[in-house]
mmCIF file of C-alpha atoms and ligand atoms in Angstrom:
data_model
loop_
_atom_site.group_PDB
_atom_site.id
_atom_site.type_symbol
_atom_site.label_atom_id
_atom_site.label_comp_id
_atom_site.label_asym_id
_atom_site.label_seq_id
_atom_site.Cartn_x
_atom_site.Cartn_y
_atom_site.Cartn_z
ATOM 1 C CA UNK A 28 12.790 10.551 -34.987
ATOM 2 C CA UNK A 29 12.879 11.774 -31.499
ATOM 3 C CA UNK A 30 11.616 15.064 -32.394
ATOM 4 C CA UNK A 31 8.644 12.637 -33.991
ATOM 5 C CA UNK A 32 7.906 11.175 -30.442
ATOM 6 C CA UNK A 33 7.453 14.295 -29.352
ATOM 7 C CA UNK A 34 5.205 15.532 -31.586
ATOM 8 C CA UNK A 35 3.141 11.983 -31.066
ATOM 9 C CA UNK A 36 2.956 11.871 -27.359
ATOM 10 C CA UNK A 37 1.677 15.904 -27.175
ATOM 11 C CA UNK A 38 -1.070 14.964 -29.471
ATOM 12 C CA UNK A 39 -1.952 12.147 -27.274
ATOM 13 C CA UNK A 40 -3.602 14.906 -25.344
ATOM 14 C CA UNK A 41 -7.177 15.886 -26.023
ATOM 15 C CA UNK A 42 -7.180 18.961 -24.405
ATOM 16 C CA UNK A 43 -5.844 22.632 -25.974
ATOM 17 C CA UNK A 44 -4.913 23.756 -22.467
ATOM 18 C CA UNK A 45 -2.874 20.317 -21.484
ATOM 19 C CA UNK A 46 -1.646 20.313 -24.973
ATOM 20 C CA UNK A 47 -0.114 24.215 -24.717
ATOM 21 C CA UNK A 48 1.267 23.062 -21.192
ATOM 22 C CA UNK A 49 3.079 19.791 -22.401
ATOM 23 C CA UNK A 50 4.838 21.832 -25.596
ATOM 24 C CA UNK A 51 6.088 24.469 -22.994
ATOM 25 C CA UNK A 52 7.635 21.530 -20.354
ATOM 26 C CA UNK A 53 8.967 20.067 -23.798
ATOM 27 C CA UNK A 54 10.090 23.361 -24.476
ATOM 28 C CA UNK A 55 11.814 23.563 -21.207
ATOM 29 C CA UNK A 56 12.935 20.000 -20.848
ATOM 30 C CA UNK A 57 13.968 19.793 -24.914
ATOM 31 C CA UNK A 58 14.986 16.745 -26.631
ATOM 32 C CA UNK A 59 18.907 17.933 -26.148
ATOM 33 C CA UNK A 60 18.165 17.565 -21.923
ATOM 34 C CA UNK A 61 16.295 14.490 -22.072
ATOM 35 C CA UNK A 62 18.895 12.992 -24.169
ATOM 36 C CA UNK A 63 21.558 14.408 -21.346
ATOM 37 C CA UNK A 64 19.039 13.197 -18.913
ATOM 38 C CA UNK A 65 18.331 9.775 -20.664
ATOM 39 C CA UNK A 66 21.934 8.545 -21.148
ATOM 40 C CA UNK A 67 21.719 7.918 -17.476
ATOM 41 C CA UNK A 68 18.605 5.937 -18.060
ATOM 42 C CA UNK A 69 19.214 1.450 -18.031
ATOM 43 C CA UNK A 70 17.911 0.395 -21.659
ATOM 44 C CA UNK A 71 15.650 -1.982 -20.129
ATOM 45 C CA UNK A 72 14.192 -2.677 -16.610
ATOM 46 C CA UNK A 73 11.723 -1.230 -14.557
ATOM 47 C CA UNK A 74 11.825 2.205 -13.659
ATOM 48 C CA UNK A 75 10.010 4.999 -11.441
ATOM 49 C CA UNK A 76 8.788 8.046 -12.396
ATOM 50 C CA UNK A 77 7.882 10.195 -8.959
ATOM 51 C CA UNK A 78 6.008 13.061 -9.569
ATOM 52 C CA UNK A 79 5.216 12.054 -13.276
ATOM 53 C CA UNK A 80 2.385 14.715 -13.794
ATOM 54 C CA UNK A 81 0.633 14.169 -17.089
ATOM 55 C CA UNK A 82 3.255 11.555 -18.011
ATOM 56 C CA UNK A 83 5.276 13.152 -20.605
ATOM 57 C CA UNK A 84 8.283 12.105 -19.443
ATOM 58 C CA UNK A 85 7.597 8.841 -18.871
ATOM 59 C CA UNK A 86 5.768 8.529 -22.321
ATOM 60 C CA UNK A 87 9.201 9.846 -23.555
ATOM 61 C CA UNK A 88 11.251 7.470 -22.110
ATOM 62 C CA UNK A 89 9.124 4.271 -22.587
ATOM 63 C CA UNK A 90 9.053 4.999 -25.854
ATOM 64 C CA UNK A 91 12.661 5.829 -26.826
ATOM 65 C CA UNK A 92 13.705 2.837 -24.465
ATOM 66 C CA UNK A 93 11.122 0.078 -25.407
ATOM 67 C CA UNK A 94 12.772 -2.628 -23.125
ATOM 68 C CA UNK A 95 11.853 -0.431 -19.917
ATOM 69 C CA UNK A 96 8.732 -0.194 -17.893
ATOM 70 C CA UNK A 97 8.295 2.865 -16.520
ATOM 71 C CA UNK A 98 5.940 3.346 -13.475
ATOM 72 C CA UNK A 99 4.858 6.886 -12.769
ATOM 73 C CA UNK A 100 3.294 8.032 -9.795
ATOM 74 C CA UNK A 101 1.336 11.721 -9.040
ATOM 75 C CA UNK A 102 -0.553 13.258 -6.525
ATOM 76 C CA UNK A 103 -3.572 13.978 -9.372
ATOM 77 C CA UNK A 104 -6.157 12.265 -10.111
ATOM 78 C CA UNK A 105 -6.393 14.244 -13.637
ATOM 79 C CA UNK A 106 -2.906 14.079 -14.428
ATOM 80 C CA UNK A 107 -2.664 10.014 -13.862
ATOM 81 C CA UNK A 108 -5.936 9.620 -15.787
ATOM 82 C CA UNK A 109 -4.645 11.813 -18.924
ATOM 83 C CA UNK A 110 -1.190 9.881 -18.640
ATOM 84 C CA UNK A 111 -2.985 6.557 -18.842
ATOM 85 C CA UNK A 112 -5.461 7.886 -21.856
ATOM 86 C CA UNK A 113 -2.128 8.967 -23.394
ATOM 87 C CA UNK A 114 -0.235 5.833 -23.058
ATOM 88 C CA UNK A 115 -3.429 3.636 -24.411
ATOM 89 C CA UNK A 116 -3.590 5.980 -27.674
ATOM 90 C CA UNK A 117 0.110 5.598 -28.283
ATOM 91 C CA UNK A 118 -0.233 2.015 -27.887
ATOM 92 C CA UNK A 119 2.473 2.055 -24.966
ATOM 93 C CA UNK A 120 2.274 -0.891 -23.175
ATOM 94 C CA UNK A 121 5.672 -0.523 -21.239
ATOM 95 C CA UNK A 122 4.139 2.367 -18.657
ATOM 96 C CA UNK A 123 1.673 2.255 -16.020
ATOM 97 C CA UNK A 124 0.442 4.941 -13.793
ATOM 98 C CA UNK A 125 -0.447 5.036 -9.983
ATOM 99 C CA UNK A 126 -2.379 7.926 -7.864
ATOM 100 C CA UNK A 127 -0.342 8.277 -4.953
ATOM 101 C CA UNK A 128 1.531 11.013 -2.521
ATOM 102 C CA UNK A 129 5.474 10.559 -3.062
ATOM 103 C CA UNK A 130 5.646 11.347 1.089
ATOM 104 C CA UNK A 131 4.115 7.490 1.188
ATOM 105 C CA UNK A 132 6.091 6.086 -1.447
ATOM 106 C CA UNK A 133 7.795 2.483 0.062
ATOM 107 C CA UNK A 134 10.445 1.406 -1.415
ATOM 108 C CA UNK A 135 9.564 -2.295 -1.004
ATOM 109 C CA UNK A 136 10.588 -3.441 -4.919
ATOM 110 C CA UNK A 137 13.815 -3.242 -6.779
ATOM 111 C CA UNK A 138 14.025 -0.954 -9.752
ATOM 112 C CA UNK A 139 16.476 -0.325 -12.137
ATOM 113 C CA UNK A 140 16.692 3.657 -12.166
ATOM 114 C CA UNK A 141 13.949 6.287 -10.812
ATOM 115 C CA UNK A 142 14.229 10.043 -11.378
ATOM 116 C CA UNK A 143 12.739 13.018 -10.371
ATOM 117 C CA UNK A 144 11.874 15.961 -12.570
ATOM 118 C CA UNK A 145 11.154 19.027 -10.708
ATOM 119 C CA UNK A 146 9.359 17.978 -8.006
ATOM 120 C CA UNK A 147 11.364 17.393 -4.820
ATOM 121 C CA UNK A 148 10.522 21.670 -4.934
ATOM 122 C CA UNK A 149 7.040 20.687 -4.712
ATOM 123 C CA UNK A 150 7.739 17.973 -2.056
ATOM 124 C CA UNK A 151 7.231 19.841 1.682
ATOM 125 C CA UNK A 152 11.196 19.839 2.752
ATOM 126 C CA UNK A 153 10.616 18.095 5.844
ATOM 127 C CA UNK A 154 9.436 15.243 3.937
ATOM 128 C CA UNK A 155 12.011 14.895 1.507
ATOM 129 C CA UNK A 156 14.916 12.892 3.396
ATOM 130 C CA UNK A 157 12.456 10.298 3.796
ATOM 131 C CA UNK A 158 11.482 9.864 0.508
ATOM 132 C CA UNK A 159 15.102 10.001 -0.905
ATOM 133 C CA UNK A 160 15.945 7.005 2.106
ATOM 134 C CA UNK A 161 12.618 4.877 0.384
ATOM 135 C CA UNK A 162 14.371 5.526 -3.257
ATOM 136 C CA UNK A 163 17.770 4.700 -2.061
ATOM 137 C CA UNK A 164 16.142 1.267 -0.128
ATOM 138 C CA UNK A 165 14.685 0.174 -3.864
ATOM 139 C CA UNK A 166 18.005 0.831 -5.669
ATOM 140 C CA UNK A 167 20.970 -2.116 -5.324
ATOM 141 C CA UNK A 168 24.007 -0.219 -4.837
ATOM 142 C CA UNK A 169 25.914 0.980 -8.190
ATOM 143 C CA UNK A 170 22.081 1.995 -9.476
ATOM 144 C CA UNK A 171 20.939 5.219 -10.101
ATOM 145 C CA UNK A 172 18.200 8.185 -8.831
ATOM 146 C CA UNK A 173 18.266 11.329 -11.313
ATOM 147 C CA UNK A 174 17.148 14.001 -9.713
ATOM 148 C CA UNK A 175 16.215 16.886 -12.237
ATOM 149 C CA UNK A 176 15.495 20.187 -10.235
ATOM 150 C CA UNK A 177 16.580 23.537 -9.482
ATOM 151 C CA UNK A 178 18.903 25.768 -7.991
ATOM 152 C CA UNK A 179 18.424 28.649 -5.642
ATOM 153 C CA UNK A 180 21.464 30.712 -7.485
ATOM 154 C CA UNK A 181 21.658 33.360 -9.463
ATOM 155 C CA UNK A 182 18.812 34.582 -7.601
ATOM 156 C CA UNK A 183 17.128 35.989 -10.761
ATOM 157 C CA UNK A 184 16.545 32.983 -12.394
ATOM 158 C CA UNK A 185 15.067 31.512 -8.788
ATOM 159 C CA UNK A 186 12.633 34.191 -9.136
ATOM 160 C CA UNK A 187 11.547 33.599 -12.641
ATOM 161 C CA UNK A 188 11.146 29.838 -11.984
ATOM 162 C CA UNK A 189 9.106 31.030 -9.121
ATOM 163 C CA UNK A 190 6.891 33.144 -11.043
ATOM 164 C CA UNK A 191 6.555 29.981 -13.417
ATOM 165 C CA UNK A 192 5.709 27.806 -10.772
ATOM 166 C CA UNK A 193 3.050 30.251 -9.278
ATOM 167 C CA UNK A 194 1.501 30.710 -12.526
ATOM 168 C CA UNK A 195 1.093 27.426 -13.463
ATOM 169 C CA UNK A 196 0.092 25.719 -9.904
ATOM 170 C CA UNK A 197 -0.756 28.527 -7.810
ATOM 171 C CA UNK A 198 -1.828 26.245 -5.009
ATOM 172 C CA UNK A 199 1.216 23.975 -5.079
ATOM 173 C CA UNK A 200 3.742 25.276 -2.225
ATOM 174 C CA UNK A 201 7.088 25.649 -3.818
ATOM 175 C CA UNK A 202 10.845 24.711 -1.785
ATOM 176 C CA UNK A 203 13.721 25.137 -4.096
ATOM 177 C CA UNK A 204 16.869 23.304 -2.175
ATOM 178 C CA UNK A 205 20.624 24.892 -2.927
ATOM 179 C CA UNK A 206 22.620 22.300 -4.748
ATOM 180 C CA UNK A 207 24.482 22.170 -1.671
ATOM 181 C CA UNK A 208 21.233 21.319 0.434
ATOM 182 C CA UNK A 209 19.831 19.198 -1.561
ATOM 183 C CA UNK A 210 23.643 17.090 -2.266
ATOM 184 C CA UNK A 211 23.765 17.165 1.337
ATOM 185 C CA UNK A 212 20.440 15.286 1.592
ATOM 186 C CA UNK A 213 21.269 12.952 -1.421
ATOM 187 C CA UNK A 214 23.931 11.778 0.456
ATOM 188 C CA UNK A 215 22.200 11.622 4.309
ATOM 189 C CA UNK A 216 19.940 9.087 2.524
ATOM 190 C CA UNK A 217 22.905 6.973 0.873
ATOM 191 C CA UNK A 218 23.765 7.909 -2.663
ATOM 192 C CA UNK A 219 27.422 8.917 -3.950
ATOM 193 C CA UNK A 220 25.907 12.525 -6.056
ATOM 194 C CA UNK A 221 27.455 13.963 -9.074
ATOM 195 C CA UNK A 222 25.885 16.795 -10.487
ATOM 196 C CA UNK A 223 25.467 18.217 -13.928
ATOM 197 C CA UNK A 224 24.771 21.280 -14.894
ATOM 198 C CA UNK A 225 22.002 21.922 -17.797
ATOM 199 C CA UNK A 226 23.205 24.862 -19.619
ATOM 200 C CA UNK A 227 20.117 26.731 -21.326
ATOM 201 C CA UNK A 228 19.457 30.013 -22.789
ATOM 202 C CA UNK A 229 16.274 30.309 -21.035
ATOM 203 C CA UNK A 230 16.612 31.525 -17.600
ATOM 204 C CA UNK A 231 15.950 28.396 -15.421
ATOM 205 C CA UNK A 232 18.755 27.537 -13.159
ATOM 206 C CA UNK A 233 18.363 23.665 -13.529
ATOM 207 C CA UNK A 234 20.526 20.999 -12.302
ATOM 208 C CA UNK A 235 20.333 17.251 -12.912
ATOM 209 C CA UNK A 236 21.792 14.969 -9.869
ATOM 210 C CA UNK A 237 22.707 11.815 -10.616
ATOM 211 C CA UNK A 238 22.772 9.740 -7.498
ATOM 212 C CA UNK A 239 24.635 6.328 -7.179
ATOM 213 C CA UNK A 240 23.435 4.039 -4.857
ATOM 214 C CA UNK A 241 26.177 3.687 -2.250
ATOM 215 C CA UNK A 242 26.943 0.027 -0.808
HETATM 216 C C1 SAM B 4 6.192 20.692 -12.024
HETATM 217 S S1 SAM B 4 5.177 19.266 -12.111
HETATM 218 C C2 SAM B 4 6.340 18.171 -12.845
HETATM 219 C C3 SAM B 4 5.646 17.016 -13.496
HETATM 220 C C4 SAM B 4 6.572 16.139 -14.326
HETATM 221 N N1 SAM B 4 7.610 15.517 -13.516
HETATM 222 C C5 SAM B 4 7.181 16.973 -15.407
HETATM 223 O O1 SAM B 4 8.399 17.167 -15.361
HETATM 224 O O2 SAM B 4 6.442 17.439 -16.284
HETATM 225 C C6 SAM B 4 5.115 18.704 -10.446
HETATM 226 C C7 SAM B 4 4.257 17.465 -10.261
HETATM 227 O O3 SAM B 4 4.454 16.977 -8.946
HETATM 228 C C8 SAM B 4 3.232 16.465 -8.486
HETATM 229 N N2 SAM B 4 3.327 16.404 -7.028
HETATM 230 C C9 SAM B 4 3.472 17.437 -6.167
HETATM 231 N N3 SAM B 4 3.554 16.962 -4.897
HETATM 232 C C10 SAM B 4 3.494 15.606 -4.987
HETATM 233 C C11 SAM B 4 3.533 14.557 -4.038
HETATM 234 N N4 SAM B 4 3.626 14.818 -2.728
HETATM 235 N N5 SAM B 4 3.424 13.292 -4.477
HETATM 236 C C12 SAM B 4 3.301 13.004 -5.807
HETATM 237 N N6 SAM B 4 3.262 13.964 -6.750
HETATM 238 C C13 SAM B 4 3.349 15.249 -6.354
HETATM 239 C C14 SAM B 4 2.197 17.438 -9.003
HETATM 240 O O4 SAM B 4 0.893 16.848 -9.033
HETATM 241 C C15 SAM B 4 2.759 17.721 -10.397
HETATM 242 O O5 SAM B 4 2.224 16.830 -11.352
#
């Protein structure tokens, strides 16, 4: 069934090249991690996507979790307009997408959850705290941010992401944050963090926090 969604949401895509690129992130971030990542998700409620890229994700999640609406914001124009062509073949009325820079998100309305996959290394570091602090200001405390990134250790699989990353968006500057860095920002910006490690054969060192807003 899941595996069905899948399959549905990548052929949303027109495009051969978006289409090889969204099988390879599903590839990375398989049904087994979304699932891990997902049973952290509310079943209903609105929800923010930052950094949503072409949308998968969000697709993913509005339509495993039809009493959410997820809101997914990117820094490309492309990638927002493909998300919203996707959602409007798949008939997904539960997500809407926004062109914006996550260094200017405001956190001026409540949300249920909002998560992060792999882009605070995308994010320039100095910019980062303040973002988490405009996350943590739209979560009441007891909610939850899931941060999906990852780590600098064992240094081979850094440099394998890395190569990834470079092929993919050559021009996109890269930051990967220790776990201890990036736990230490977490909790600067007011979230209790708990982290879980994402076991894969593949050689990507990921790690999934999941941040409860503090009181
Ligand atoms: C590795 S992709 C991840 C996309 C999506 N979260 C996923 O997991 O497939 C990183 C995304 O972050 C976006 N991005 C990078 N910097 C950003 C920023 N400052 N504000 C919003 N989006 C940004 C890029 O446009 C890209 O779509």
């Amino acid at each position: 069934m899941r595996n069905d969604t899948i399959r549905s949401i990548v052929r949303a895509y027109d495009d051969p090249v978006v289409r090889a690129y969204c099988w390879a992130r599903f590839l990375v971030l398989r049904q087994r991690f979304l699932e891990e990542i997902g049973q952290y998700l509310p079943p209903s409620g609105p929800v923010l996507d930052i950094g949503c890229g072409f949308g998968l994700f969000s697709l993913y999640y509005a339509a495993t979790g039809p009493g959410r609406v997820v809101r997914g914001l990117d820094l490309s124009a492309r990638r927002i307009a493909m998300a919203r062509r996707a959602a409007r073949r798949l008939g997904l009325e539960n997500v809407a997408y926004e062109l914006g820079d996550a260094r200017d998100f405001k956190g001026d309305s409540e949300v249920a959850a909002a998560y992060m996959l792999d882009i605070v290394h995308h994010v320039p570091p100095e910019s980062v705290p303040a973002l988490l602090a405009q996350l943590r200001r739209c979560l009441a405390p007891g909610r939850l941010l899931l941060v999906k990134d990852v780590d600098t250790r064992p240094a081979p699989k850094r440099w394998f992401t890395w190569a990834l990353d470079r092929l993919m968006a050559p021009r996109t500057p890269v930051h990967y944050w220790s776990t201890e860095e990036l736990t230490g920002a977490l909790e600067r910006a007011g979230f209790g963090v708990r982290r879980h490690l994402m076991v894969d054969l593949l050689p990507y060192p990921h790690v999934l926090y999941i941040c409860e807003a503090r009181r």
